[in-house]
Coordinates of C-alpha atoms and ligand atoms in Angstrom, one line a residue:
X1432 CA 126.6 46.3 156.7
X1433 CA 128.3 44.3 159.4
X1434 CA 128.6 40.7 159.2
X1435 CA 130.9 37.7 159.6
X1436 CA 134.1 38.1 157.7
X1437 CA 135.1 34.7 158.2
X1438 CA 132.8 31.6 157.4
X1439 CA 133.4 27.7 157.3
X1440 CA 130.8 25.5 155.0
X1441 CA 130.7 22.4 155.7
X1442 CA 130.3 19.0 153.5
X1443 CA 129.6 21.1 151.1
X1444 CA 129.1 18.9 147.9
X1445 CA 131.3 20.7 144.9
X1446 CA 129.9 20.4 141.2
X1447 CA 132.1 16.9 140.3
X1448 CA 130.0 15.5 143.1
X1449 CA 133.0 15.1 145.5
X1450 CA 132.4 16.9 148.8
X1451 CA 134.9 19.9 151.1
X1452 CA 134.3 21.9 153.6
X1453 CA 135.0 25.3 152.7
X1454 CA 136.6 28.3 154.8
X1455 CA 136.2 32.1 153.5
X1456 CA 138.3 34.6 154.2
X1457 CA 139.6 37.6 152.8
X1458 CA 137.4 37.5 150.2
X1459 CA 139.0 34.0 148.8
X1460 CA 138.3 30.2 149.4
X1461 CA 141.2 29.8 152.1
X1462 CA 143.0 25.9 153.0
X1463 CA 142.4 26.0 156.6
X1464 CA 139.7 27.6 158.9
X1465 CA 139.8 30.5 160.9
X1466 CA 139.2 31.2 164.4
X1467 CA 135.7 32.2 164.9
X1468 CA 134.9 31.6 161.5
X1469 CA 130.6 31.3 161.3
X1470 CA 129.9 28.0 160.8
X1471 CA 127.3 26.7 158.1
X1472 CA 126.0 23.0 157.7
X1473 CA 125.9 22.3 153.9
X1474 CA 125.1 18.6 154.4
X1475 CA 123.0 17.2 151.4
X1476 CA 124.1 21.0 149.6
X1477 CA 125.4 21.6 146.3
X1478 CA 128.2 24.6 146.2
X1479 CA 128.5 26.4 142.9
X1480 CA 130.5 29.4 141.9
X1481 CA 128.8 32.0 141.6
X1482 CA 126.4 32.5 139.3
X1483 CA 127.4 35.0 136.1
X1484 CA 124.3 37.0 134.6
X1485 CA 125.2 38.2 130.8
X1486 CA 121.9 39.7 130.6
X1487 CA 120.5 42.2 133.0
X1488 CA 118.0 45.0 132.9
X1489 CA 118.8 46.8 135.7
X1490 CA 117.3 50.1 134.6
X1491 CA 119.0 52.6 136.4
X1492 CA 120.2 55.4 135.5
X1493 CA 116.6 57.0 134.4
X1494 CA 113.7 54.5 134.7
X1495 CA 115.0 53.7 138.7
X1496 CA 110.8 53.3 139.1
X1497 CA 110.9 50.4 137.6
X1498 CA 114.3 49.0 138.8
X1499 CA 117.3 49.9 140.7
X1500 CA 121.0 48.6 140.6
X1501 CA 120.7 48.1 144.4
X1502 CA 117.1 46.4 143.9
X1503 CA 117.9 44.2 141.0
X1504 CA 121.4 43.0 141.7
X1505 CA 119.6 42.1 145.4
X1506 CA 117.6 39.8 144.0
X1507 CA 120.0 38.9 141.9
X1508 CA 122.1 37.8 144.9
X1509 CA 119.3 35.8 145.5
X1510 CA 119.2 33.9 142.5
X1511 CA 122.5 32.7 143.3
X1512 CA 124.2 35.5 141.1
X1513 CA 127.8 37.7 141.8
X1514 CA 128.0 39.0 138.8
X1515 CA 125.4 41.0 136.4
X1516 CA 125.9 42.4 133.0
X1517 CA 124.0 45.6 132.8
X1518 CA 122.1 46.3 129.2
X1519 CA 122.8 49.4 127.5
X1520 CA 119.4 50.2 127.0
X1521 CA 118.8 52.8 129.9
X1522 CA 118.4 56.2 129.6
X1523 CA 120.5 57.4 128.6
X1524 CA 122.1 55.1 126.5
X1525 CA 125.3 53.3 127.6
X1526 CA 126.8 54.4 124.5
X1527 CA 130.3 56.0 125.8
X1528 CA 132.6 55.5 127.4
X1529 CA 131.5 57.9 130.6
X1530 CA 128.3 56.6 130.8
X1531 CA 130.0 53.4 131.6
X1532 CA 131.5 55.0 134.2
X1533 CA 128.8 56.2 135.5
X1534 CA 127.1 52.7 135.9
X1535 CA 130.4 51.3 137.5
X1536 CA 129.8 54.7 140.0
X1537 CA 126.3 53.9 140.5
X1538 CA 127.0 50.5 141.2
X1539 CA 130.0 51.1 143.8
X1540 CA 127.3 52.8 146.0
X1541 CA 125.4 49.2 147.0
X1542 CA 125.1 46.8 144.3
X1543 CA 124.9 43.2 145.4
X1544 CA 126.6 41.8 142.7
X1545 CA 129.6 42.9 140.5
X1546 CA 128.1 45.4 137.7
X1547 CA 129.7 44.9 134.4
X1548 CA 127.9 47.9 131.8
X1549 CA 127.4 46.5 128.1
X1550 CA 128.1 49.2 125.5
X1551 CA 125.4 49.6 123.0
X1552 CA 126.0 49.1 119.4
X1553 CA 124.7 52.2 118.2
X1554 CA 123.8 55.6 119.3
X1555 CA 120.9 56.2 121.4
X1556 CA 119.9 52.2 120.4
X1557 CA 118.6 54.5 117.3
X1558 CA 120.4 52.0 114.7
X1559 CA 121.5 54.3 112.7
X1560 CA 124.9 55.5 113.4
X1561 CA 127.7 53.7 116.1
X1562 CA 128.1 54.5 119.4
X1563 CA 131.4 55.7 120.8
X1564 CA 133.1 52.1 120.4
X1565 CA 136.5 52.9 121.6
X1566 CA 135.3 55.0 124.2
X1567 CA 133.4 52.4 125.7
X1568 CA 136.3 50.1 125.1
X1569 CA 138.4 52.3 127.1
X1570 CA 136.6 52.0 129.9
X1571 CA 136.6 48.6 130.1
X1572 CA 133.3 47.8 128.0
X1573 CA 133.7 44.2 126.2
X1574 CA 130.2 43.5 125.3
X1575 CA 128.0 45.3 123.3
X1576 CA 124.4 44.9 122.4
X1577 CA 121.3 47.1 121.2
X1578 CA 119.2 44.6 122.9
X1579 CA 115.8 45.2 122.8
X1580 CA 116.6 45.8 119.1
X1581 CA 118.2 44.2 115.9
X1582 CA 120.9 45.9 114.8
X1583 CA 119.0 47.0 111.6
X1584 CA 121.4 46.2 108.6
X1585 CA 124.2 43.7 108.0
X1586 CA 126.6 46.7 106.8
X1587 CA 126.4 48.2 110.1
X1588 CA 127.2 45.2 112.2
X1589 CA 129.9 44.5 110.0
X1590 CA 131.2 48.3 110.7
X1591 CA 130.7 47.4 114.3
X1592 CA 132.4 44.2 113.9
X1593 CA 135.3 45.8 112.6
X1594 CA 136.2 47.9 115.5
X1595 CA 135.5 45.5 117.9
X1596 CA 138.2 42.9 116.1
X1597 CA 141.2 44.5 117.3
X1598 CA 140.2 43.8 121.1
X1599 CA 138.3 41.1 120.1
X1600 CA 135.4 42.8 122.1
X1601 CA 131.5 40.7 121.1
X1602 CA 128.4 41.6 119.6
X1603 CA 125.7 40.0 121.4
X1604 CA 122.8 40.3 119.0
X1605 CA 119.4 40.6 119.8
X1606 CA 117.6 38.4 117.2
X1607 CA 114.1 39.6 116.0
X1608 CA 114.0 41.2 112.3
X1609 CA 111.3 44.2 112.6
X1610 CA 110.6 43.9 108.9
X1611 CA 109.0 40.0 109.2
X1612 CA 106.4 41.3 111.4
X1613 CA 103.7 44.8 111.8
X1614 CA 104.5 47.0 114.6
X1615 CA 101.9 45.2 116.7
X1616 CA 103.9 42.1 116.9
X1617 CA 103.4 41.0 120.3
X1618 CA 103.8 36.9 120.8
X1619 CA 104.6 34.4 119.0
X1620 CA 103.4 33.7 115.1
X1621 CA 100.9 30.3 115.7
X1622 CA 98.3 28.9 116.6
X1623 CA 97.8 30.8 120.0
X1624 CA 98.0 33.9 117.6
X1625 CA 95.4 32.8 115.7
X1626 CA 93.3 31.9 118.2
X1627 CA 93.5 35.2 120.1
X1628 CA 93.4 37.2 117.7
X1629 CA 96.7 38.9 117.9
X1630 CA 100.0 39.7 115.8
X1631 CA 103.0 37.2 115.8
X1632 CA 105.9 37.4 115.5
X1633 CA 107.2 34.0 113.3
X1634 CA 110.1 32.1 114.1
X1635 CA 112.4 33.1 111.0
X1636 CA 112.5 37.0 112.5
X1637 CA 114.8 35.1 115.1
X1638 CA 116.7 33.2 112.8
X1639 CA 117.5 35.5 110.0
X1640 CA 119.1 37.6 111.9
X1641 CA 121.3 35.0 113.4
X1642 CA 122.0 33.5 109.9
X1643 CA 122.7 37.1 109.2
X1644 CA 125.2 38.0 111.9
X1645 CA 126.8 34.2 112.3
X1646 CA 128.1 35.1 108.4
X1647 CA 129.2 38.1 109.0
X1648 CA 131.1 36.6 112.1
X1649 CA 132.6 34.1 109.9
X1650 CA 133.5 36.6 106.9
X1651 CA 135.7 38.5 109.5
X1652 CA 136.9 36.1 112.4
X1653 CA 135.1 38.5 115.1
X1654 CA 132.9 37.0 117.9
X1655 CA 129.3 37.3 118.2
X1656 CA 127.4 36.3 121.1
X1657 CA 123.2 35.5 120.0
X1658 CA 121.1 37.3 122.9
X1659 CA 117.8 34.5 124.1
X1660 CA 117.9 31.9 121.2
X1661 CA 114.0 30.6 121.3
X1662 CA 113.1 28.8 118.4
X1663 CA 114.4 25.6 116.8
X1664 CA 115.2 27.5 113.7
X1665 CA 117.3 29.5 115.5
X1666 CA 119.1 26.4 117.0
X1667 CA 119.5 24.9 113.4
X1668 CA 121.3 28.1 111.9
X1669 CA 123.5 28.0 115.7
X1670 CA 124.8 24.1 114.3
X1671 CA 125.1 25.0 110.9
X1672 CA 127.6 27.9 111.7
X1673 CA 129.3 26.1 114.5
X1674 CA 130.1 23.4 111.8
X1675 CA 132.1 25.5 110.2
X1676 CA 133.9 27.1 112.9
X1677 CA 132.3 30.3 113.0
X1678 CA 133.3 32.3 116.6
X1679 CA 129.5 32.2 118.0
X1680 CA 128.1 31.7 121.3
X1681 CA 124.3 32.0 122.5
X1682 CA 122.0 32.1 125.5
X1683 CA 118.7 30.5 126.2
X1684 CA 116.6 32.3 128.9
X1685 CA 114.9 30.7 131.7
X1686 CA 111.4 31.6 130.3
X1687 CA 111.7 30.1 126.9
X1688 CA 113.0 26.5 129.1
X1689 CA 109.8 26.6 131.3
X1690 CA 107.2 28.7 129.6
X1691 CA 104.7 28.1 125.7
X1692 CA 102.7 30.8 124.0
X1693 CA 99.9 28.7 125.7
X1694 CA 100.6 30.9 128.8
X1695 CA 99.1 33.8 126.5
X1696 CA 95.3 32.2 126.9
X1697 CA 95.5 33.8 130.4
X1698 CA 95.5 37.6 129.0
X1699 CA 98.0 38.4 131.4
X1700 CA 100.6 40.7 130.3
X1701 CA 103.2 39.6 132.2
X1702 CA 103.6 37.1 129.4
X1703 CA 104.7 39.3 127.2
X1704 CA 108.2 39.3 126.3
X1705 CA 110.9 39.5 123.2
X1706 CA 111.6 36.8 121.8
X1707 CA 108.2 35.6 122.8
X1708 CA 107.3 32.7 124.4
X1709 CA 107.2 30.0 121.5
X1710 CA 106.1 26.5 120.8
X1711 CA 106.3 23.2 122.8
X1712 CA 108.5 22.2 119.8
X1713 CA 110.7 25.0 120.2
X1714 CA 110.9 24.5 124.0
X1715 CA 112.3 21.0 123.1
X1716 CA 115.0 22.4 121.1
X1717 CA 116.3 24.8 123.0
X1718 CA 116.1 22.3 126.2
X1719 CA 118.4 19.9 123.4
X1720 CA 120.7 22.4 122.4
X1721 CA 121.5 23.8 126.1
X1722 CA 122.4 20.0 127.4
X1723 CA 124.6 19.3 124.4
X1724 CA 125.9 22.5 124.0
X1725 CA 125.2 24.1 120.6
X1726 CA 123.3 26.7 123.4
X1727 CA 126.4 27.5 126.1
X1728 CA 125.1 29.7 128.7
X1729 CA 121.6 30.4 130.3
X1730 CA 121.5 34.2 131.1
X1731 CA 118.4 35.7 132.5
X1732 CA 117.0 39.2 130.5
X1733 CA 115.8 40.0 134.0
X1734 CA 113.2 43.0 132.9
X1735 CA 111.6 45.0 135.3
X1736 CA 108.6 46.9 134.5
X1737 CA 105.9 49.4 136.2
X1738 CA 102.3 47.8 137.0
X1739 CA 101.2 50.8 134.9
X1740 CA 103.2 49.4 131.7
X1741 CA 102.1 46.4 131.7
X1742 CA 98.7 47.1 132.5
X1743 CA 97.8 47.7 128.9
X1744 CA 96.2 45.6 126.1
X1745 CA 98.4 43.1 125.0
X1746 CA 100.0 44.5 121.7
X1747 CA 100.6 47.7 124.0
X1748 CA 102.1 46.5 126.9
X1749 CA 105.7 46.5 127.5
X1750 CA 107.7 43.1 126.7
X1751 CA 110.0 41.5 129.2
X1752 CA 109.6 39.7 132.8
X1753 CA 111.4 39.9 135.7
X1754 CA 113.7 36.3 135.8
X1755 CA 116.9 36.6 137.8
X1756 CA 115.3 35.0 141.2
X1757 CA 113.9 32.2 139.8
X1758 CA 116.4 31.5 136.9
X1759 CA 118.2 28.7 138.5
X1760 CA 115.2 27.0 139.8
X1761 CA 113.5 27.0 136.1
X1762 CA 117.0 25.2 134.6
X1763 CA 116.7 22.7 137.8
X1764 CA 112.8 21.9 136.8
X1765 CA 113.5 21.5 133.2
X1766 CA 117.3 20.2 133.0
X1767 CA 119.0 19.1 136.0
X1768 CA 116.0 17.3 137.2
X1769 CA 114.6 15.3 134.3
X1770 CA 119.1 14.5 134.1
X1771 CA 120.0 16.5 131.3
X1772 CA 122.5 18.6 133.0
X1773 CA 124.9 17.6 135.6
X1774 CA 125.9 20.3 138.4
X1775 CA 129.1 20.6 136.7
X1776 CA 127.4 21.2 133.4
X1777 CA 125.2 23.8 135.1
X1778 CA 128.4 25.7 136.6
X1779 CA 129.5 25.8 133.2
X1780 CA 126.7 27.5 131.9
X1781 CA 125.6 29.6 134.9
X1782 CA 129.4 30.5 135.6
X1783 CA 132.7 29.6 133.9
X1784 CA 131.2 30.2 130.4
X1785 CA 129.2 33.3 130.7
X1786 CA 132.3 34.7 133.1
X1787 CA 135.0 33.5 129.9
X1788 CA 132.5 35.4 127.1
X1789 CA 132.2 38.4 129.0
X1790 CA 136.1 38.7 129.9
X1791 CA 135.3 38.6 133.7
X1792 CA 138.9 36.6 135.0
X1793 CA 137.9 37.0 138.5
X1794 CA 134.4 35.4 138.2
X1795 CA 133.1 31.9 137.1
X1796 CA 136.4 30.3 138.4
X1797 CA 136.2 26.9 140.6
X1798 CA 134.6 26.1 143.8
X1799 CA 138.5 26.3 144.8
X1800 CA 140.9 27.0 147.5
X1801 CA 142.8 30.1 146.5
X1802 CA 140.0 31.4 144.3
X1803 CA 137.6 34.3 144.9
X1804 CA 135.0 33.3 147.6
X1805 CA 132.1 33.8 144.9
X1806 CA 129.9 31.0 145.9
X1807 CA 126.2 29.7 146.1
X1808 CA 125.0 27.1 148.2
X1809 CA 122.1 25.0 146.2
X1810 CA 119.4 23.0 148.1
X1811 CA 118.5 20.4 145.0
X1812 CA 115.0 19.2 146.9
X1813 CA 113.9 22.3 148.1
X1814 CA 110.4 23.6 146.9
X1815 CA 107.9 26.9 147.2
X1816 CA 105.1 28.3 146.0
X1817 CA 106.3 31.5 144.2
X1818 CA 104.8 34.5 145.4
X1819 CA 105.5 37.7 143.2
X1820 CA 105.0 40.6 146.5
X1821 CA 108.4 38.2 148.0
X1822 CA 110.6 39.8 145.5
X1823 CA 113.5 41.6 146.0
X1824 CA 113.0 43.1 142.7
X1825 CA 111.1 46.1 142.3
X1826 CA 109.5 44.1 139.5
X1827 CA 105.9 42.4 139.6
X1828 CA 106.3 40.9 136.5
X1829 CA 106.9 37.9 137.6
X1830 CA 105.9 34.6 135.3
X1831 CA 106.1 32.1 137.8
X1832 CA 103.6 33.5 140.4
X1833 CA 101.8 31.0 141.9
X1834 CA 103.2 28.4 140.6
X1835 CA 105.3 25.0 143.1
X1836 CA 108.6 25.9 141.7
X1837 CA 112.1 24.4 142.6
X1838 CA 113.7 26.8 145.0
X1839 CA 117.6 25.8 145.0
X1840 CA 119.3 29.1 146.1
X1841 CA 119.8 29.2 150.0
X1842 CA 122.7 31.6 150.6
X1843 CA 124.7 33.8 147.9
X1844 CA 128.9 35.0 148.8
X1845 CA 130.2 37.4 146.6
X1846 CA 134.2 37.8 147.3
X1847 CA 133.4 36.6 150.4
X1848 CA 130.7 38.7 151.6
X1849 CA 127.4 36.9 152.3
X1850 CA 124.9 38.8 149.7
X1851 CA 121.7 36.6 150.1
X1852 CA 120.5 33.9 152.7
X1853 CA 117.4 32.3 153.0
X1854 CA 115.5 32.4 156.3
Ligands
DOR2442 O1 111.2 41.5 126.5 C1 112.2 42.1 126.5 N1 112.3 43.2 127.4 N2 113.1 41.9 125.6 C2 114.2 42.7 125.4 O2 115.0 42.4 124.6 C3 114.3 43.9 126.2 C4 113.6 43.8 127.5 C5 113.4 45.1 128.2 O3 114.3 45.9 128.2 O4 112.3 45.3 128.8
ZN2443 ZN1 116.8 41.1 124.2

């Protein structure tokens, strides 16, 4: 693709509200501009680093009709993102070290963003026996996850936590305990449930799990990271174990910000999605926790699916919706506008933080001369009407059709190359 090397941004206003204009070259955020640099007016525009994703589904290698790398990591340029960390739970598996590589390979072929592959836990994602650890470690794999699943029993996410110690790699736990709830689980345990007549899944699944894993954390010194926190349960076990020093992080998705099991009422399947949507009540906790930082990162669990599965009765469908567009427009409805988050607070848990948990050096680093021109430029005021066909994804799954939406995210760098603008 041929494009402008060079760029100069200016009055661009940086996260601690001072304003720069900014010059790109070589990849990095250079002192002075160049000669026939492009020139972009970011009066009245906020530039953050680029955004960091902990939480992708980008589905390829093996369900590619339902996503690509090129596909999702496009419209993850669009949602103001440089960086995406791609779940294991593909097919195959990401459970070695090769099949790492071959994500990294895949990706070197026209991914918009950086690609960083998570390793699963276990095998297959078949919970039984552990995946190829130090394999995956080898080949540069710091995060690993089963998500979509619990990792089934506390003895083997201790054994997991045991080899990740000596590289102090993270387990980032999906939260959901199968055994609190019938295999047609399929949205939240309530009153919504009850009214419609399907099977919930209750709050404690979440947090069980995470008072499970934050003890087993504590008991060895290793990290854990807890995948979408969703219910205020879950939040209560978080403070409890950061009291006492325990080495736990956690994510809140843009969904369980915005979106109540009252969305259910519509039949749509799209709503379907693990954790599920929850309570108004849990909304307001997790909203509480991300601006006072018990929750420190908002990642995105992005999840592409075919029309065909999702167009299904409820309990058959297939969970997850498609969330890396619109991710940092749902944290500007629900915390930057209302003042709960400052720009610098949403840098640090779009960027630096989700960059420092997933080793990433070269990412989530300041709007800063010198630094890697990973960049997004932020219209605060700007507004649309979402419409699902727009997407970049391959996805239709998209919650937030139809709806008058924020729409922040008006042009995307990633080491310097311009990966997104809006037209
Ligand atoms: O709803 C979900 N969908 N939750 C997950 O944890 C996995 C994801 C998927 O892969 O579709
Ligand atoms: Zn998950």
């Amino acid at each position: 693709m041929s494009q402008p090397t060079t760029w100069t941004i200016t009055g661009a206003t940086l996260p601690d509200g001072t304003r720069a204009d900014l010059h790109i070259a070589d990849g990095l955020l250079v002192e002075a501009a160049r000669a026939g640099a492009t020139r972009v007016d970011a009066d009245g525009l906020v530039a953050l680093p680029g955004l960091v994703d902990l939480h992708t589904h980008l589905r390829e290698p093996g369900q590619e009709a339902a996503e690509t790398i090129a596909t999702g990591t496009a419209a993850a340029a669009r949602g103001g993102f440089t960086a995406t960390f791609a779940m294991a739970n593909t097919a195959p598996t990401t459970d070695t070290g090769a099949r790492a590589d071959g994500v990294r390979r895949l990706a070197a072929r026209g991914a918009s963003t950086e690609v960083v592959p998570i390793g699963s836990v276990t095998k297959g994602l078949a919970g039984q026996e552990l995946s190829d650890i130090a394999g995956l470690h080898a080949a540069g794999v710091t995060v690993f996850s089963d998500d979509g699943f619990s990792v089934p029993t506390a003895g083997l996410v201790r054994a997991a936590m045991e080899q990740l110690k000596p590289f102090d790699g993270v387990l980032a736990e999906h939260c959901q305990d199968a055994t609190l709830a019938g295999p047609s689980a399929c949205c939240h345990e309530g009153p919504v449930s009850d009214e419609l007549g399907l099977v919930g899944w209750p709050t404690i699944a979440e947090s069980v799990i995470i008072a499970r894993d934050v003890q087993i954390a504590g008991y060895l010194g290793t990290r854990l990271h807890v995948c979408h926190v969703s219910t205020a349960e879950g939040v209560e076990v978080l403070r409890w174990a950061r009291a006492r020093g325990v080495r736990v992080t956690a994510e809140v998705m843009p969904h369980h910000l915005l979106l109540t099991a009252d969305e259910l009422r519509s039949g749509d399947t799209t709503y379907k999605v693990n954790p599920p949507l929850r309570s108004a009540e849990d909304v307001e906790a997790v909203r509480e926790a991300l601006a006072d930082g018990t929750i420190d990162v908002v990642a995105t669990d992005h999840a592409p699916h075919r029309a065909v599965d999702k167009a299904k009765p409820f309990p058959e469908a297939k969970p997850g919706m498609i969330a890396i567009e619109q991710a940092l427009a749902a944290v500007v409805e629900t915390m930057v506008n209302p003042g709960r988050l400052s720009w610098a607070q949403v840098a640090d848990r779009m960027s630096h933080t989700p960059a420092r948990i997933g080793s990433l050096p070269h990412q989530g680093r300041p709007v800063a001369v010198g630094e890697p021109a990973n960049l997004v430029l932020v219209d605060p005021t700007r507004r649309s009407v979402i419409d699902r066909e727009q997407s970049l994804s391959k996805g239709r799954n998209n919650p937030y059709h139809g709806r008058d939406l924020a729409d922040p995210v008006l042009a995307t760098w990633w080491a310097g190359r311009r990966t997104w603008v809006a037209r």
